[in-house]
PDB file of C-alpha atoms in Angstrom:
ATOM      1  CA  MET W 121       0.010  -0.062  -0.073  1.00 44.00           C
ATOM      2  CA  SER W 122       1.498   3.580  -0.946  1.00 44.00           C
ATOM      3  CA  ASP W 123       2.017   6.428   1.409  1.00 49.00           C
ATOM      4  CA  ASP W 124      -0.868   8.246  -0.546  1.00 56.00           C
ATOM      5  CA  HIS W 125      -3.599   6.483   0.830  1.00 57.00           C
ATOM      6  CA  PRO W 126      -4.159   5.745   4.878  1.00 61.00           C
ATOM      7  CA  PRO W 127      -4.869   2.040   5.830  1.00 62.00           C
ATOM      8  CA  PRO W 128      -8.659   1.730   5.797  1.00 63.00           C
ATOM      9  CA  PRO W 129     -10.182   2.041   8.990  1.00 71.00           C
ATOM     10  CA  VAL W 130     -11.168  -0.845  11.065  1.00 89.00           C
ATOM     11  CA  ALA W 131     -15.140  -0.860  10.966  1.00 93.00           C
ATOM     12  CA  ARG W 132     -16.908  -1.968  14.044  1.00 96.00           C
ATOM     13  CA  VAL W 133     -19.623  -4.174  12.956  1.00 97.00           C
ATOM     14  CA  LEU W 134     -22.543  -5.201  15.416  1.00 98.00           C
ATOM     15  CA  ILE W 135     -24.200  -8.616  13.994  1.00 97.00           C
ATOM     16  CA  LEU W 136     -27.646  -9.259  15.443  1.00 97.00           C
ATOM     17  CA  GLU W 137     -27.931 -13.152  14.586  1.00 96.00           C
ATOM     18  CA  ASP W 138     -29.238 -16.174  16.410  1.00 94.00           C
ATOM     19  CA  ASP W 139     -27.624 -18.669  14.095  1.00 94.00           C
ATOM     20  CA  PRO W 140     -23.787 -19.147  14.725  1.00 96.00           C
ATOM     21  CA  SER W 141     -23.361 -20.431  11.278  1.00 95.00           C
ATOM     22  CA  ASP W 142     -24.879 -17.522   9.670  1.00 95.00           C
ATOM     23  CA  ALA W 143     -22.800 -14.938  11.672  1.00 96.00           C
ATOM     24  CA  GLU W 144     -19.603 -16.803  10.833  1.00 96.00           C
ATOM     25  CA  LEU W 145     -20.672 -16.723   6.965  1.00 95.00           C
ATOM     26  CA  ALA W 146     -21.158 -13.020   7.362  1.00 96.00           C
ATOM     27  CA  GLN W 147     -17.843 -12.378   8.713  1.00 96.00           C
ATOM     28  CA  ARG W 148     -15.999 -14.761   6.383  1.00 96.00           C
ATOM     29  CA  LEU W 149     -17.736 -12.806   3.449  1.00 95.00           C
ATOM     30  CA  LEU W 150     -16.562  -9.507   4.807  1.00 96.00           C
ATOM     31  CA  THR W 151     -13.126 -10.852   5.417  1.00 95.00           C
ATOM     32  CA  SER W 152     -12.939 -12.490   2.055  1.00 94.00           C
ATOM     33  CA  ALA W 153     -13.664  -9.075   0.544  1.00 93.00           C
ATOM     34  CA  GLY W 154     -10.825  -7.550   2.226  1.00 92.00           C
ATOM     35  CA  LEU W 155     -12.619  -5.203   4.729  1.00 92.00           C
ATOM     36  CA  SER W 156     -11.203  -4.339   7.710  1.00 91.00           C
ATOM     37  CA  PHE W 157     -13.420  -4.581  10.679  1.00 95.00           C
ATOM     38  CA  SER W 158     -14.032  -6.179  14.087  1.00 94.00           C
ATOM     39  CA  ALA W 159     -17.373  -7.703  14.800  1.00 96.00           C
ATOM     40  CA  VAL W 160     -19.701  -8.506  17.885  1.00 96.00           C
ATOM     41  CA  VAL W 161     -22.366 -10.874  17.411  1.00 97.00           C
ATOM     42  CA  VAL W 162     -25.589 -10.768  19.600  1.00 97.00           C
ATOM     43  CA  ALA W 163     -28.659 -12.747  19.697  1.00 95.00           C
ATOM     44  CA  THR W 164     -30.988 -10.925  21.917  1.00 95.00           C
ATOM     45  CA  ARG W 165     -32.695  -7.539  22.375  1.00 95.00           C
ATOM     46  CA  THR W 166     -30.793  -6.914  25.542  1.00 95.00           C
ATOM     47  CA  ALA W 167     -27.476  -7.527  24.186  1.00 96.00           C
ATOM     48  CA  PHE W 168     -28.552  -5.805  20.970  1.00 97.00           C
ATOM     49  CA  ALA W 169     -29.293  -2.609  22.819  1.00 95.00           C
ATOM     50  CA  GLU W 170     -26.191  -2.932  25.346  1.00 96.00           C
ATOM     51  CA  GLN W 171     -23.859  -3.181  22.225  1.00 96.00           C
ATOM     52  CA  LEU W 172     -25.224  -0.294  20.500  1.00 95.00           C
ATOM     53  CA  THR W 173     -24.004   1.918  23.447  1.00 93.00           C
ATOM     54  CA  ALA W 174     -20.855  -0.280  24.404  1.00 95.00           C
ATOM     55  CA  LEU W 175     -19.517  -0.754  20.806  1.00 93.00           C
ATOM     56  CA  SER W 176     -20.801   2.140  19.092  1.00 92.00           C
ATOM     57  CA  PRO W 177     -20.775   0.356  16.027  1.00 96.00           C
ATOM     58  CA  ASP W 178     -20.176   1.685  12.396  1.00 95.00           C
ATOM     59  CA  VAL W 179     -22.427  -0.731  10.620  1.00 97.00           C
ATOM     60  CA  ILE W 180     -25.189  -3.064  11.843  1.00 98.00           C
ATOM     61  CA  ILE W 181     -26.030  -6.381  10.369  1.00 97.00           C
ATOM     62  CA  SER W 182     -29.369  -7.853  11.602  1.00 96.00           C
ATOM     63  CA  ASP W 183     -31.171 -10.952  10.846  1.00 94.00           C
ATOM     64  CA  PHE W 184     -35.062 -10.392  10.410  1.00 92.00           C
ATOM     65  CA  SER W 185     -36.242 -13.431  12.110  1.00 89.00           C
ATOM     66  CA  LEU W 186     -34.939 -13.874  15.480  1.00 90.00           C
ATOM     67  CA  PRO W 187     -36.808 -15.712  18.668  1.00 89.00           C
ATOM     68  CA  GLY W 188     -38.823 -13.260  20.438  1.00 89.00           C
ATOM     69  CA  PHE W 189     -37.437 -10.239  18.555  1.00 91.00           C
ATOM     70  CA  SER W 190     -37.345  -9.118  14.990  1.00 90.00           C
ATOM     71  CA  GLY W 191     -35.065  -7.152  12.655  1.00 91.00           C
ATOM     72  CA  ALA W 192     -37.965  -4.619  12.387  1.00 93.00           C
ATOM     73  CA  ASP W 193     -37.592  -4.193  16.287  1.00 95.00           C
ATOM     74  CA  ALA W 194     -33.741  -3.811  16.040  1.00 96.00           C
ATOM     75  CA  LEU W 195     -34.228  -1.223  13.405  1.00 96.00           C
ATOM     76  CA  GLN W 196     -36.818   0.693  15.671  1.00 96.00           C
ATOM     77  CA  ILE W 197     -34.280   0.760  18.415  1.00 96.00           C
ATOM     78  CA  ALA W 198     -31.193   1.775  16.291  1.00 96.00           C
ATOM     79  CA  GLN W 199     -33.104   4.491  14.463  1.00 95.00           C
ATOM     80  CA  ALA W 200     -33.933   5.748  18.111  1.00 95.00           C
ATOM     81  CA  GLN W 201     -30.491   5.783  19.530  1.00 94.00           C
ATOM     82  CA  CYS W 202     -28.240   6.250  16.645  1.00 92.00           C
ATOM     83  CA  PRO W 203     -30.121   6.950  13.008  1.00 92.00           C
ATOM     84  CA  GLU W 204     -26.942   7.554  11.351  1.00 91.00           C
ATOM     85  CA  ILE W 205     -25.662   4.091  11.690  1.00 95.00           C
ATOM     86  CA  PRO W 206     -26.254   1.920   8.473  1.00 96.00           C
ATOM     87  CA  PHE W 207     -28.616  -0.824   9.140  1.00 97.00           C
ATOM     88  CA  ILE W 208     -28.531  -3.958   6.783  1.00 96.00           C
ATOM     89  CA  ILE W 209     -30.973  -6.541   6.839  1.00 94.00           C
ATOM     90  CA  TRP W 210     -29.405 -10.071   6.548  1.00 90.00           C
ATOM     91  CA  SER W 211     -32.459 -12.388   6.120  1.00 89.00           C
ATOM     92  CA  GLY W 212     -33.506 -16.030   5.031  1.00 82.00           C
ATOM     93  CA  ALA W 213     -37.140 -15.184   5.088  1.00 75.00           C
ATOM     94  CA  LEU W 214     -38.019 -11.659   3.797  1.00 77.00           C
ATOM     95  CA  GLY W 215     -40.411 -10.899   1.268  1.00 77.00           C
ATOM     96  CA  ASP W 216     -40.355  -7.946  -1.039  1.00 78.00           C
ATOM     97  CA  GLU W 217     -43.131  -5.960   0.576  1.00 85.00           C
ATOM     98  CA  ALA W 218     -41.454  -6.406   3.978  1.00 85.00           C
ATOM     99  CA  ALA W 219     -38.011  -5.443   2.484  1.00 84.00           C
ATOM    100  CA  VAL W 220     -39.621  -2.150   0.946  1.00 86.00           C
ATOM    101  CA  GLU W 221     -41.265  -1.444   4.399  1.00 90.00           C
ATOM    102  CA  LEU W 222     -37.872  -1.795   6.108  1.00 91.00           C
ATOM    103  CA  ILE W 223     -36.157   0.353   3.857  1.00 91.00           C
ATOM    104  CA  LYS W 224     -38.602   3.047   4.174  1.00 92.00           C
ATOM    105  CA  GLN W 225     -38.232   2.748   7.953  1.00 92.00           C
ATOM    106  CA  GLY W 226     -34.513   3.381   7.655  1.00 92.00           C
ATOM    107  CA  ALA W 227     -32.748   0.408   6.729  1.00 94.00           C
ATOM    108  CA  THR W 228     -29.871   1.013   4.400  1.00 93.00           C
ATOM    109  CA  ASP W 229     -30.111  -2.476   2.392  1.00 93.00           C
ATOM    110  CA  TYR W 230     -31.304  -5.987   2.474  1.00 91.00           C
ATOM    111  CA  ILE W 231     -29.236  -9.067   1.731  1.00 92.00           C
ATOM    112  CA  LEU W 232     -31.096 -12.609   1.419  1.00 88.00           C
ATOM    113  CA  LYS W 233     -28.955 -15.354   3.058  1.00 89.00           C
ATOM    114  CA  ASP W 234     -29.527 -17.602  -0.126  1.00 86.00           C
ATOM    115  CA  ARG W 235     -27.765 -15.141  -2.065  1.00 86.00           C
ATOM    116  CA  PRO W 236     -25.055 -13.737   0.262  1.00 89.00           C
ATOM    117  CA  ALA W 237     -22.462 -12.514  -2.405  1.00 88.00           C
ATOM    118  CA  ARG W 238     -23.516  -8.939  -1.980  1.00 91.00           C
ATOM    119  CA  LEU W 239     -23.184  -8.501   1.662  1.00 94.00           C
ATOM    120  CA  ALA W 240     -19.633  -7.203   1.497  1.00 94.00           C
ATOM    121  CA  SER W 241     -20.318  -4.712  -1.277  1.00 92.00           C
ATOM    122  CA  ALA W 242     -23.473  -3.587   0.864  1.00 94.00           C
ATOM    123  CA  VAL W 243     -21.515  -3.308   4.106  1.00 95.00           C
ATOM    124  CA  ASP W 244     -18.473  -1.174   2.085  1.00 93.00           C
ATOM    125  CA  ARG W 245     -21.012   0.893   0.336  1.00 92.00           C
ATOM    126  CA  ALA W 246     -22.862   1.821   3.683  1.00 93.00           C
ATOM    127  CA  LEU W 247     -19.807   2.530   5.406  1.00 91.00           C
ATOM    128  CA  THR W 248     -18.476   4.828   2.800  1.00 88.00           C
ATOM    129  CA  GLU W 249     -21.868   6.674   2.498  1.00 88.00           C
ATOM    130  CA  ALA W 250     -21.716   7.029   6.264  1.00 85.00           C
ATOM    131  CA  ARG W 251     -18.403   8.448   6.184  1.00 84.00           C
ATOM    132  CA  GLN W 252     -19.267  10.784   3.554  1.00 84.00           C
ATOM    133  CA  ARG W 253     -22.213  12.189   5.400  1.00 82.00           C
ATOM    134  CA  ALA W 254     -20.185  12.770   8.451  1.00 81.00           C
ATOM    135  CA  ARG W 255     -17.760  14.670   6.254  1.00 82.00           C
ATOM    136  CA  LEU W 256     -20.479  16.832   4.847  1.00 79.00           C
ATOM    137  CA  ALA W 257     -21.897  17.265   8.542  1.00 80.00           C
ATOM    138  CA  VAL W 258     -18.466  18.950   9.433  1.00 81.00           C
ATOM    139  CA  ILE W 259     -18.226  20.994   6.101  1.00 78.00           C
ATOM    140  CA  GLU W 260     -21.788  22.259   6.656  1.00 79.00           C
ATOM    141  CA  GLY W 261     -20.799  23.032  10.474  1.00 81.00           C
ATOM    142  CA  GLN W 262     -17.695  24.934   9.471  1.00 79.00           C
ATOM    143  CA  LEU W 263     -19.693  26.886   6.649  1.00 79.00           C
ATOM    144  CA  GLY W 264     -22.248  27.746   9.474  1.00 80.00           C
ATOM    145  CA  TYR W 265     -19.624  28.940  11.551  1.00 79.00           C
ATOM    146  CA  ALA W 266     -18.152  31.271   9.077  1.00 77.00           C
ATOM    147  CA  HIS W 267     -21.609  32.831   8.310  1.00 74.00           C
ATOM    148  CA  ARG W 268     -22.033  33.414  12.001  1.00 76.00           C
ATOM    149  CA  LEU W 269     -18.783  35.290  12.118  1.00 76.00           C
ATOM    150  CA  ALA W 270     -19.392  37.264   9.049  1.00 74.00           C
ATOM    151  CA  GLY W 271     -22.892  38.270  10.723  1.00 77.00           C
ATOM    152  CA  LEU W 272     -21.236  39.392  13.491  1.00 76.00           C
ATOM    153  CA  GLY W 273     -18.737  41.438  11.644  1.00 77.00           C
ATOM    154  CA  HIS W 274     -15.847  39.282  12.410  1.00 76.00           C
ATOM    155  CA  LEU W 275     -14.645  39.207   8.723  1.00 78.00           C
ATOM    156  CA  ARG W 276     -11.114  37.912   9.407  1.00 78.00           C
ATOM    157  CA  ALA W 277     -12.190  35.130  11.483  1.00 79.00           C
ATOM    158  CA  ALA W 278     -15.021  34.341   8.824  1.00 75.00           C
ATOM    159  CA  GLU W 279     -12.158  34.390   6.132  1.00 78.00           C
ATOM    160  CA  GLN W 280     -10.110  32.005   8.074  1.00 82.00           C
ATOM    161  CA  ALA W 281     -13.276  29.730   8.617  1.00 77.00           C
ATOM    162  CA  MET W 282     -14.237  30.028   4.868  1.00 77.00           C
ATOM    163  CA  SER W 283     -10.699  28.836   4.031  1.00 81.00           C
ATOM    164  CA  ARG W 284     -11.014  25.975   6.357  1.00 80.00           C
ATOM    165  CA  THR W 285     -14.215  24.804   4.842  1.00 79.00           C
ATOM    166  CA  ARG W 286     -12.575  25.210   1.200  1.00 79.00           C
ATOM    167  CA  GLN W 287      -9.780  23.048   2.506  1.00 82.00           C
ATOM    168  CA  LEU W 288     -12.368  20.407   3.710  1.00 78.00           C
ATOM    169  CA  LEU W 289     -14.240  20.566   0.533  1.00 76.00           C
ATOM    170  CA  ASP W 290     -11.239  19.913  -1.574  1.00 77.00           C
ATOM    171  CA  THR W 291     -10.150  16.877   0.542  1.00 76.00           C
ATOM    172  CA  ALA W 292     -13.739  15.603   0.205  1.00 71.00           C
ATOM    173  CA  ARG W 293     -13.549  16.118  -3.510  1.00 69.00           C
ATOM    174  CA  ARG W 294     -10.304  14.308  -3.922  1.00 71.00           C
ATOM    175  CA  GLU W 295     -11.338  11.300  -1.812  1.00 68.00           C
ATOM    176  CA  VAL W 296     -14.720  10.926  -3.776  1.00 58.00           C
ATOM    177  CA  THR W 297     -12.829  11.257  -7.098  1.00 57.00           C
ATOM    178  CA  ALA W 298      -9.618   9.205  -6.094  1.00 53.00           C
ATOM    179  CA  PRO W 299      -9.353   5.615  -7.379  1.00 50.00           C
ATOM    180  CA  ASP W 300      -9.629   3.038  -4.759  1.00 52.00           C
ATOM    181  CA  PRO W 301      -6.190   1.756  -3.330  1.00 48.00           C
ATOM    182  CA  PRO W 302      -5.237  -1.774  -4.268  1.00 45.00           C
ATOM    183  CA  PRO W 303      -6.289  -4.472  -1.784  1.00 44.00           C
TER     184      PRO W 303
END
């Protein structure tokens, strides 16, 4: 890997899955795709809620059908506590109507367990989009700060804040247009 690209960040993945072999499959798929991650697997509502806080995951992969708990329930909990975290449904039993409804409720994507090949690319895309949204939020905050300074007559400070905003935008543009580093 060249010095031009920092190593990819290690993504914290929370996997809500009651079948250990399915949880292992998800992790193998992410590993074989070259994603850098650490995973915590939970199978209950209580453990899921605890790990949302303790792990502060970058992405959630959730089974749809669990004993006494569902992916839809987990999505509601995640949306209430941390709506910015991508939430991917990983299911063996999910019809199109249910999938569309979950997307409407805030799920990022859904992957059928009988066609798992798309899981790694869905996770990678969700992580990339979440990082981009976070960068945009920083840029928007910096821009708002510059406007407030200008409105207060602090023109030199506003000019410096605008300069910083331009630097952030330039960096974001380079990252969006730069080719992906080789694995």
